[in-house]
Short mmCIF file of C-alpha atoms in Angstrom, two decimals:
data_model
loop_
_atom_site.label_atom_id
_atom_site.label_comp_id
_atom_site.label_asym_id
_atom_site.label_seq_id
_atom_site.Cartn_x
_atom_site.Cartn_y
_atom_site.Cartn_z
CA UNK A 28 -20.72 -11.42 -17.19
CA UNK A 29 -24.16 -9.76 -17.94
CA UNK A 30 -23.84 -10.78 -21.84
CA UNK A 31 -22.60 -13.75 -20.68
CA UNK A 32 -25.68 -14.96 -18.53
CA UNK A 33 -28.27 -12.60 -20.34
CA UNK A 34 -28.44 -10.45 -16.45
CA UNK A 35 -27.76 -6.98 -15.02
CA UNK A 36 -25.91 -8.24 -12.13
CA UNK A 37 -25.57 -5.34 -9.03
CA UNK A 38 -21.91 -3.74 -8.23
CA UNK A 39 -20.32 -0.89 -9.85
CA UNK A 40 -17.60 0.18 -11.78
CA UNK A 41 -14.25 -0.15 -9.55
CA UNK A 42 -11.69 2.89 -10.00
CA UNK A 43 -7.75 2.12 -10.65
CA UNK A 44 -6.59 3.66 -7.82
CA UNK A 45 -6.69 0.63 -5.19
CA UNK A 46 -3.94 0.75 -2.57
CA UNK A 47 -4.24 -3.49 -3.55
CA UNK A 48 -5.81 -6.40 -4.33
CA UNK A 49 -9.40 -6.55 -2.97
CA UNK A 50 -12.24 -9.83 -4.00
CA UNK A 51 -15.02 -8.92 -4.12
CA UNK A 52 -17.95 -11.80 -4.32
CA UNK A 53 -21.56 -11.58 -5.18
CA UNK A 54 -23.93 -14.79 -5.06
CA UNK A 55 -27.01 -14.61 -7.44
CA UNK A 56 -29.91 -16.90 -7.44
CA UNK A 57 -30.45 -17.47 -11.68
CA UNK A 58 -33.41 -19.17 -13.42
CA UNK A 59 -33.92 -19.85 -16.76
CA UNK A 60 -37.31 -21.77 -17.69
CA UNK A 61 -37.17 -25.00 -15.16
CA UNK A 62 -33.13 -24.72 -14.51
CA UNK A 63 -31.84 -22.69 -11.40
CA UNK A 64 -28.56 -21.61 -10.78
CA UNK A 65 -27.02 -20.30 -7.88
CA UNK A 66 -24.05 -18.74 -9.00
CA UNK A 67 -21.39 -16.41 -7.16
CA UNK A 68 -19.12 -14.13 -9.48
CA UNK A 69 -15.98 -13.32 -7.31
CA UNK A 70 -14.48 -10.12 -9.18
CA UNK A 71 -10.44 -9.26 -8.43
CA UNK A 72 -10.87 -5.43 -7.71
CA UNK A 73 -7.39 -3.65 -8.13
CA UNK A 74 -5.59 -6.44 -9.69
CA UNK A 75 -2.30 -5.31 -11.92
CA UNK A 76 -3.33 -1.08 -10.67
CA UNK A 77 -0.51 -0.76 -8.28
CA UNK A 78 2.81 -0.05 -8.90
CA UNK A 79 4.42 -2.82 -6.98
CA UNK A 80 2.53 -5.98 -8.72
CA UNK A 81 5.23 -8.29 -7.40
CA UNK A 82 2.36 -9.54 -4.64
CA UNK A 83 -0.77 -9.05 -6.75
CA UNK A 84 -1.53 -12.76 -7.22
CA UNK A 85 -1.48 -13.65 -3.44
CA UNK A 86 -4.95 -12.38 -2.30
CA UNK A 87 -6.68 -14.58 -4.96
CA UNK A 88 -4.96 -17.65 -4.05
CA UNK A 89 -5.43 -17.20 -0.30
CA UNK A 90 -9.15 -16.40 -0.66
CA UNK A 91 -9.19 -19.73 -3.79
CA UNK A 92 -7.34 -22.00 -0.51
CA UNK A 93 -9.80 -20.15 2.02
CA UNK A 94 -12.54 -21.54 0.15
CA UNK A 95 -11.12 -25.26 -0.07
CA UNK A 96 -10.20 -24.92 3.96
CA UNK A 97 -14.32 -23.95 4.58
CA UNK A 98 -14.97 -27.40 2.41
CA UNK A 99 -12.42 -29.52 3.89
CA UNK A 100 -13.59 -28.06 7.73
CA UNK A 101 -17.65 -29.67 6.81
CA UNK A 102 -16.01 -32.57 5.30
CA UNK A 103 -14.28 -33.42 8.60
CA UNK A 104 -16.91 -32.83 11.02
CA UNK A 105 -18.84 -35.85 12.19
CA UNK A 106 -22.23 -35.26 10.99
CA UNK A 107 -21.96 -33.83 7.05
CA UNK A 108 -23.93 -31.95 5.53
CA UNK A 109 -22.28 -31.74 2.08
CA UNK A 110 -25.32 -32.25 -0.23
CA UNK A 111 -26.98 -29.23 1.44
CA UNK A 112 -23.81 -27.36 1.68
CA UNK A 113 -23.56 -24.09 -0.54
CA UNK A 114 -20.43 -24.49 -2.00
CA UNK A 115 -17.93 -21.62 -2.39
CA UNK A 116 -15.24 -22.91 -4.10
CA UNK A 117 -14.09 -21.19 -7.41
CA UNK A 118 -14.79 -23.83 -10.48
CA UNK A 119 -13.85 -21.49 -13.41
CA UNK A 120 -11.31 -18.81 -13.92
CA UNK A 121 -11.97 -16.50 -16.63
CA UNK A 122 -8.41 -14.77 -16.91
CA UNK A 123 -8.87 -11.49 -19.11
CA UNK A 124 -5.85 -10.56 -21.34
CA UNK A 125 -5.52 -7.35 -22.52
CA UNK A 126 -5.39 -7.20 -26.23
CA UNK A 127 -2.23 -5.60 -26.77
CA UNK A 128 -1.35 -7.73 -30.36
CA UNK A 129 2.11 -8.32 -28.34
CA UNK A 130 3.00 -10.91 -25.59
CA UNK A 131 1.75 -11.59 -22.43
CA UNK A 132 2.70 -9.11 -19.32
CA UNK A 133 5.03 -10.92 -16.52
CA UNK A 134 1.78 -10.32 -14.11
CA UNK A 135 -0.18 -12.86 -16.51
CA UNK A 136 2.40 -15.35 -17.07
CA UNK A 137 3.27 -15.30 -12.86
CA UNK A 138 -0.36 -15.16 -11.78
CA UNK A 139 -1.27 -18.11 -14.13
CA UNK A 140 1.43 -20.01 -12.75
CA UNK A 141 0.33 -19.54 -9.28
CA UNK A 142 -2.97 -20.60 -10.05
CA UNK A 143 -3.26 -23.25 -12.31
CA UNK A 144 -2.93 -25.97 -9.41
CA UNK A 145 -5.88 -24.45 -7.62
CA UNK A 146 -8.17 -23.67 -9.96
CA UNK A 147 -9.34 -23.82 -13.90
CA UNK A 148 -8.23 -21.30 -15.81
CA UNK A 149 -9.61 -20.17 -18.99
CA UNK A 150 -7.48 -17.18 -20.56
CA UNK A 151 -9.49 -14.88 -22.73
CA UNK A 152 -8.68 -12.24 -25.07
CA UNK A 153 -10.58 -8.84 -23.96
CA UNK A 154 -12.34 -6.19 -26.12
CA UNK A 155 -11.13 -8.47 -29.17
CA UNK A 156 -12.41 -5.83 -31.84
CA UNK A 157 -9.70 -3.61 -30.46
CA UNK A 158 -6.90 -6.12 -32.57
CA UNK A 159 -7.42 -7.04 -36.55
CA UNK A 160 -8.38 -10.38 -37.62
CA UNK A 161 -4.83 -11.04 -38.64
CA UNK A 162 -2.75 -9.43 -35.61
CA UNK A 163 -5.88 -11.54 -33.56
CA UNK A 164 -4.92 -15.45 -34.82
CA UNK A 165 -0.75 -14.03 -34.39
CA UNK A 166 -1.85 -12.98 -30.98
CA UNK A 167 -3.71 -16.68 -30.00
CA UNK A 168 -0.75 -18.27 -31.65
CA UNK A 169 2.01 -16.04 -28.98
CA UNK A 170 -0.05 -16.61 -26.00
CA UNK A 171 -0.33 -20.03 -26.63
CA UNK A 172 2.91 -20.46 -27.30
CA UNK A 173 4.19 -18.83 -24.45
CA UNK A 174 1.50 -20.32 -21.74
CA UNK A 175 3.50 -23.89 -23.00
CA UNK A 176 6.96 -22.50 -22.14
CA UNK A 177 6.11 -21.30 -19.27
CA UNK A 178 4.73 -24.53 -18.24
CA UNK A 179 1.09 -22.84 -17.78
CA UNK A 180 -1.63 -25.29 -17.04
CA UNK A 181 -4.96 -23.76 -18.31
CA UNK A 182 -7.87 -25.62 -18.63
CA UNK A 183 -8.68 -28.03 -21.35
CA UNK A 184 -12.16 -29.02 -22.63
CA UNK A 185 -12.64 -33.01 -22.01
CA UNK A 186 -12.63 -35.30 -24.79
CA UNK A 187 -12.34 -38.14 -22.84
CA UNK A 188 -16.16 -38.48 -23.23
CA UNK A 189 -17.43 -39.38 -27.02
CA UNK A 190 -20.55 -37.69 -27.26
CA UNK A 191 -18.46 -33.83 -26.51
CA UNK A 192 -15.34 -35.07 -27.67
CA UNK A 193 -15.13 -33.95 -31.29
CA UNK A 194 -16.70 -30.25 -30.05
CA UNK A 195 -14.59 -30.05 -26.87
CA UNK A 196 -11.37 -30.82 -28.80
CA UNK A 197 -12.70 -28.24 -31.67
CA UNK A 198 -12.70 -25.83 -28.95
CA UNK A 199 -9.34 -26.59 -27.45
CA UNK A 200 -7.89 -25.38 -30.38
CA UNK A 201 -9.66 -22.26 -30.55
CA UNK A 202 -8.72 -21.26 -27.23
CA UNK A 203 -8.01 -18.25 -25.94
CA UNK A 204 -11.17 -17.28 -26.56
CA UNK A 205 -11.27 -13.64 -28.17
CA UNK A 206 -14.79 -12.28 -27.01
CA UNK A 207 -16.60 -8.79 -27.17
CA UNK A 208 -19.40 -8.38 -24.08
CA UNK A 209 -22.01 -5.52 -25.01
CA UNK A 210 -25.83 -5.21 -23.10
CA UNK A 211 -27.06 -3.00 -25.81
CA UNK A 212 -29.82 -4.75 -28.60
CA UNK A 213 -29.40 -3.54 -32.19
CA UNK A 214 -32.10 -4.67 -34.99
CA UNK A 215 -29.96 -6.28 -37.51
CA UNK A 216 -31.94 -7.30 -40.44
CA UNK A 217 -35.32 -8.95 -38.83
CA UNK A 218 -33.97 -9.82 -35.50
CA UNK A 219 -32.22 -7.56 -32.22
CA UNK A 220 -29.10 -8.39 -31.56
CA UNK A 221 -26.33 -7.70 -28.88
CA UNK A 222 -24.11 -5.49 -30.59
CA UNK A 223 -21.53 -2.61 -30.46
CA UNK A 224 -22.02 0.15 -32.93
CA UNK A 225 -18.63 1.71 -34.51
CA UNK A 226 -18.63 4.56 -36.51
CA UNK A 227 -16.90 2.04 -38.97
CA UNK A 228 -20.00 -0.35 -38.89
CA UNK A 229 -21.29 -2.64 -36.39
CA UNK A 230 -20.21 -5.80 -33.95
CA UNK A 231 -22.04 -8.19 -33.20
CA UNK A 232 -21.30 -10.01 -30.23
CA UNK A 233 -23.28 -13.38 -31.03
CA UNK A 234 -21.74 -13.81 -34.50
CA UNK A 235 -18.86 -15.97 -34.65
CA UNK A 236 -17.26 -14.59 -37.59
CA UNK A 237 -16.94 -11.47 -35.42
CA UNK A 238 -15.77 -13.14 -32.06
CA UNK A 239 -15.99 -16.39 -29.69
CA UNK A 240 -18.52 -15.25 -27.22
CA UNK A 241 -21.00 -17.93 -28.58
CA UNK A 242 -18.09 -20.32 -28.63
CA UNK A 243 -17.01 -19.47 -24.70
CA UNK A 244 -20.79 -19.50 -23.32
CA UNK A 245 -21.63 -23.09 -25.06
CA UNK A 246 -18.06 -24.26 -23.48
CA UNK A 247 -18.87 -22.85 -20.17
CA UNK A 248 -22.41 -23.14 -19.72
CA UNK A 249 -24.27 -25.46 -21.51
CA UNK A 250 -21.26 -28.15 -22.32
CA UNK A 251 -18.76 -28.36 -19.17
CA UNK A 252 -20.18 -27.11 -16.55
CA UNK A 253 -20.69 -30.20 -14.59
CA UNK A 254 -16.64 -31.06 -15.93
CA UNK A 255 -15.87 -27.73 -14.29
CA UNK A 256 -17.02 -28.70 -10.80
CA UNK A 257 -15.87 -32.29 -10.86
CA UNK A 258 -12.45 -30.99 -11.59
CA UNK A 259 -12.34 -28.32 -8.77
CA UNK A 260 -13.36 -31.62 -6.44
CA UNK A 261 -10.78 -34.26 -8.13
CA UNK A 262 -8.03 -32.15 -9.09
CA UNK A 263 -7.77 -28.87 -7.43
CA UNK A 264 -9.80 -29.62 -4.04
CA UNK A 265 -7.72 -32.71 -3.73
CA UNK A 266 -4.08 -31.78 -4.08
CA UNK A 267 -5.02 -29.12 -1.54
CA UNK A 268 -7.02 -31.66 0.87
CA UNK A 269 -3.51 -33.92 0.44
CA UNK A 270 -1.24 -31.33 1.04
CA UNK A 271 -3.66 -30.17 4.04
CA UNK A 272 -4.03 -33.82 5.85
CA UNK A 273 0.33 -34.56 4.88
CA UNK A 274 1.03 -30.89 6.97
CA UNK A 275 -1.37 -32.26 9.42
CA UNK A 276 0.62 -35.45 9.86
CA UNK A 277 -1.88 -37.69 8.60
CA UNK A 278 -0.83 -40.52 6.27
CA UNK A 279 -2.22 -43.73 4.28
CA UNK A 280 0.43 -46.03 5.11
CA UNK A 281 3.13 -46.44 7.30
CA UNK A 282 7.15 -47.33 6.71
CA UNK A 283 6.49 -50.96 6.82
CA UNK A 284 3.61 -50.25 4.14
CA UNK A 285 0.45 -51.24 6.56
CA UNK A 286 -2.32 -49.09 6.42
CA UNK A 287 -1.96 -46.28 9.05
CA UNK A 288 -5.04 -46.44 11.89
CA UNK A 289 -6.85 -42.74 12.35
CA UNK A 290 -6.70 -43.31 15.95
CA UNK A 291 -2.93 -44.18 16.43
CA UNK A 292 -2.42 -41.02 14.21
CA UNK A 293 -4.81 -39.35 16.39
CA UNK A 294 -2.95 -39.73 19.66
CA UNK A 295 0.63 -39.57 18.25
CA UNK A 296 -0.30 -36.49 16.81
CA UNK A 297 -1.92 -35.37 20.38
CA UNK A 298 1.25 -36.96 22.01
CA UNK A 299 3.34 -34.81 19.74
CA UNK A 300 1.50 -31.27 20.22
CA UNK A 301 1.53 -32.30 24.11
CA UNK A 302 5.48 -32.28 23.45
CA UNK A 303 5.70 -29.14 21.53
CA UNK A 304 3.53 -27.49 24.15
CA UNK A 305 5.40 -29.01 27.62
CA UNK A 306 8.49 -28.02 25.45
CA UNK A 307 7.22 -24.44 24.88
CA UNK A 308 5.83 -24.01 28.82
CA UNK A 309 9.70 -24.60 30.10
CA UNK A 310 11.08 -22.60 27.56
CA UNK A 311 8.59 -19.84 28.67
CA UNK A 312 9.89 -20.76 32.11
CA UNK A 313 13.18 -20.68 31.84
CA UNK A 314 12.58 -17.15 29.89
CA UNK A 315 10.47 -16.02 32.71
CA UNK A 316 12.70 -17.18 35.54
CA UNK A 317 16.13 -15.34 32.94
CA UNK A 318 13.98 -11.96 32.86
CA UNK A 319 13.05 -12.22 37.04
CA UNK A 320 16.88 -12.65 37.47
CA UNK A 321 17.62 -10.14 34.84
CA UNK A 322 15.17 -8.07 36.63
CA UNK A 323 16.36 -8.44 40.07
CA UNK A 324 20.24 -7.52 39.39
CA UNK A 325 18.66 -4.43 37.35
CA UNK A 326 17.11 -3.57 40.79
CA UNK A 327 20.09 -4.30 42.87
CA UNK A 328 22.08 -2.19 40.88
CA UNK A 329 19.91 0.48 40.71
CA UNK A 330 19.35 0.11 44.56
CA UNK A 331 23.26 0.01 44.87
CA UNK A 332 23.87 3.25 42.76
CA UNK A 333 20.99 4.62 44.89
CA UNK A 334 22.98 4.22 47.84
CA UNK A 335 25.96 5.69 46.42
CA UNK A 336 24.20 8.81 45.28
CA UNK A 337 22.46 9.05 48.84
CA UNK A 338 26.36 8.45 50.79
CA UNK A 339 27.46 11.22 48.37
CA UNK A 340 24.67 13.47 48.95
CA UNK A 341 24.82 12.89 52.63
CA UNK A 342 29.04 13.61 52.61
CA UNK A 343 28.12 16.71 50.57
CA UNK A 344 25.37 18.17 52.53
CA UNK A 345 28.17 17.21 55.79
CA UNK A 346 31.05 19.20 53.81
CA UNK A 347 28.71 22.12 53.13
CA UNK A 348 27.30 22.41 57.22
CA UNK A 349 31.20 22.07 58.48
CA UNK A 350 31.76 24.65 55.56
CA UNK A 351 28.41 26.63 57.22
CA UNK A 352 29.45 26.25 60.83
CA UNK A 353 33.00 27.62 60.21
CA UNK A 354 31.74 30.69 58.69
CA UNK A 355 29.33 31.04 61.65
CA UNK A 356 32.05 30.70 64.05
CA UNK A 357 34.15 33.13 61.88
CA UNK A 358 31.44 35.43 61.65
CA UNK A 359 30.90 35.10 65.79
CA UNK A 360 34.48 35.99 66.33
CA UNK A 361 34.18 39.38 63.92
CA UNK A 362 31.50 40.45 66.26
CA UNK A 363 32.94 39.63 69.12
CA UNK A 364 36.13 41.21 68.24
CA UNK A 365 33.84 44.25 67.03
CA UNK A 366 31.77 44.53 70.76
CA UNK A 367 34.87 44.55 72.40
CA UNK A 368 36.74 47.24 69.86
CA UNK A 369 33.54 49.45 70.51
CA UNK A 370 33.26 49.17 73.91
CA UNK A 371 36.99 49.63 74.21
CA UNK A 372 36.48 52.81 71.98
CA UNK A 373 33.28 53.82 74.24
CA UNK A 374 35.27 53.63 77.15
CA UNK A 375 37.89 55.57 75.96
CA UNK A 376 35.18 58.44 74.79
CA UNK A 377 34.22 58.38 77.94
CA UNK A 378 37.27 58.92 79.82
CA UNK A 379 37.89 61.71 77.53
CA UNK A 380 34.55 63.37 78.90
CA UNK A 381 35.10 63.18 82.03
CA UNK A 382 38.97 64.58 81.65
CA UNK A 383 37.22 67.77 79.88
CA UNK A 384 34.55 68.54 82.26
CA UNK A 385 37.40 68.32 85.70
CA UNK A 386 39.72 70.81 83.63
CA UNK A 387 36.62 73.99 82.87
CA UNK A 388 35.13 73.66 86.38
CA UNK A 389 38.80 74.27 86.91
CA UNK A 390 39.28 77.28 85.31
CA UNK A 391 35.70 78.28 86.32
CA UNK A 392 36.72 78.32 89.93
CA UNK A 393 40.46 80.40 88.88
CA UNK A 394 38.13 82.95 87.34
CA UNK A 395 35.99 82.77 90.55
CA UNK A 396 39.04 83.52 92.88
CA UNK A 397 40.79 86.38 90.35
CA UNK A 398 37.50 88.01 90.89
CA UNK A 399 37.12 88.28 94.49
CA UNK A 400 40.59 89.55 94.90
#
């Protein structure tokens, strides 16, 4: 892009190690003598660097139909503003094919597919000095070839119009487009030159024995530019602004062929969301009203196995005081039975005493009397 407009635009080099697909846009403000361009360069960062490419393609043609939705959203609204309005919408693909001398990858075929509907493709043939003249014409010839049997719609220069007709259909035939992009000046003879110095000689990037850049910036820039934009509006922009109103329910005609009024489209449109949503408030209703019942036999039996757990509880704790007071009572007996064995055996003890002490004051008084005498 900075051979290609003659600019050092900003950004820097994105790594291969993207977890996916990011876009990354960039809007410059370009002026060359009296002409200005405003021009946005939207770059695919990550594309075909994951393992899993199977959903590579989808970012680019969300944020392609994101831009159409943004256009078709001022082009509804009551008071336009479309000639002031910057427009995003992609006009030109350039689709950059790795120059393997082979066939193209099943990420190139698929992603062309998915976009040639929605916006213009124009495949080119990357770091062509990398493939021989020979292997480079095979190479056109293969991916040509296999962009028709794949039913791959890229863009074709116009020839409809006489004055670019004989160029434009030149070109067609030329296309893809094998370029070589370098920043780098080199004096060649008497002039400098954008070139790429080999140590087997020296490219040069604006010679079109050596590659098509010339051929790809006339086609692009100075020839169909304008062709680019009015075939975003009438073809791409258009099939998506169809497909948009038809999902919407809007139509041009009705079954009996009369032309459809915006108004009665209007309301039976209204009439029909005011359906969908009455429909979708009883459903949530009857849902709510399911879950509440669900809810309240949830509680019931949770109240029920409460109760169940608190009657066994209560039984238990009844089992283990009856249990408690039996012991007790056991326990009251034992002493009893023990107070009245000791006072039995106290009793006894003191019986005993007594016996003892009549039978020495006894013999005291025998010893008393054998003295005497």
């Amino acid at each position: 892009m900075d051979t290609l407009f003659n600019t050092k635009f900003e950004g820097e080099p994105a790594s291969h190690s993207q977890p996916g697909v990011k876009l990354k846009s960039n809007t410059y403000d370009l002026q060359e003598s009296n002409v200005n361009l405003k021009l946005t360069i939207v770059s695919t960062v990550g594309f075909g660097d994951q393992i899993n490419k199977e959903d590579s393609y989808k970012p680019i043609v969300e944020f392609i139909d994101a831009q159409f939705e943004s256009y078709l959203q001022e082009e509804l609204k009551i008071k336009r503003v479309l000639h002031n309005y910057h427009d995003t919408r992609i006009h030109a693909c350039l689709y950059f094919i790795a120059p393997t001398g082979h066939s193209l990858k099943s990420l190139d075929l698929v992603t062309m597919k998915k976009l040639d509907s929605k916006v213009n493709i124009i495949p080119i043939i990357a770091k062509s000095d990398a493939v021989s003249k020979s292997e480079l014409t095979k190479f056109k010839i293969k991916i040509t070839s296999e962009l028709v049997s794949n039913g791959v719609q890229i863009y074709q220069f116009p020839t409809d119009d006489e004055s670019v007709a004989e160029i434009n259909g030149t070109m067609n035939a030329h296309l893809p487009f094998a370029v070589i992009g370098s920043t780098e000046e080199m004096k060649i003879g008497n002039k400098m030159m954008k070139a790429r110095q080999y140590p087997w000689g020296t490219v040069q990037v604006e010679n079109e024995a050596h590659c098509d850049f010339v051929k790809l910036r006339e086609m692009l820039i100075r020839v169909n530019m304008e062709d680019l934009r009015e075939q975003t509006h009438a073809r791409h922009y258009e099939l998506y602004r169809r497909c948009k109103l038809e999902e919407m329910g809007f139509k041009d005609t009705d079954p009996d062929s009369k032309p459809f009024s915006l108004q009665e489209t209007y309301e039976a449109k209204r009439n029909e969301f005011l359906g969908e949503l009455q429909k979708k408030e009883e459903e949530m209703r009857q849902m709510f009203v399911q879950r509440v019942k669900e809810k309240e036999a949830e509680l019931k039996e949770a109240e029920k196995e409460l109760h169940e757990k608190f009657d066994r509880l209560k039984k238990l704790h009844q089992d283990e005081k009856k249990k408690l007071e039996d012991k007790k009572k056991s326990l009251d007996d034992e002493v009893n039975a023990f107070k009245q064995k000791k006072t039995a055996a106290e009793l006894l003890q003191s019986q005993a005493q007594q016996a003892g002490g009549s039978q020495t004051l006894k013999r005291d008084k025998e010893r008393k009397n054998s003295g005497f005498l």
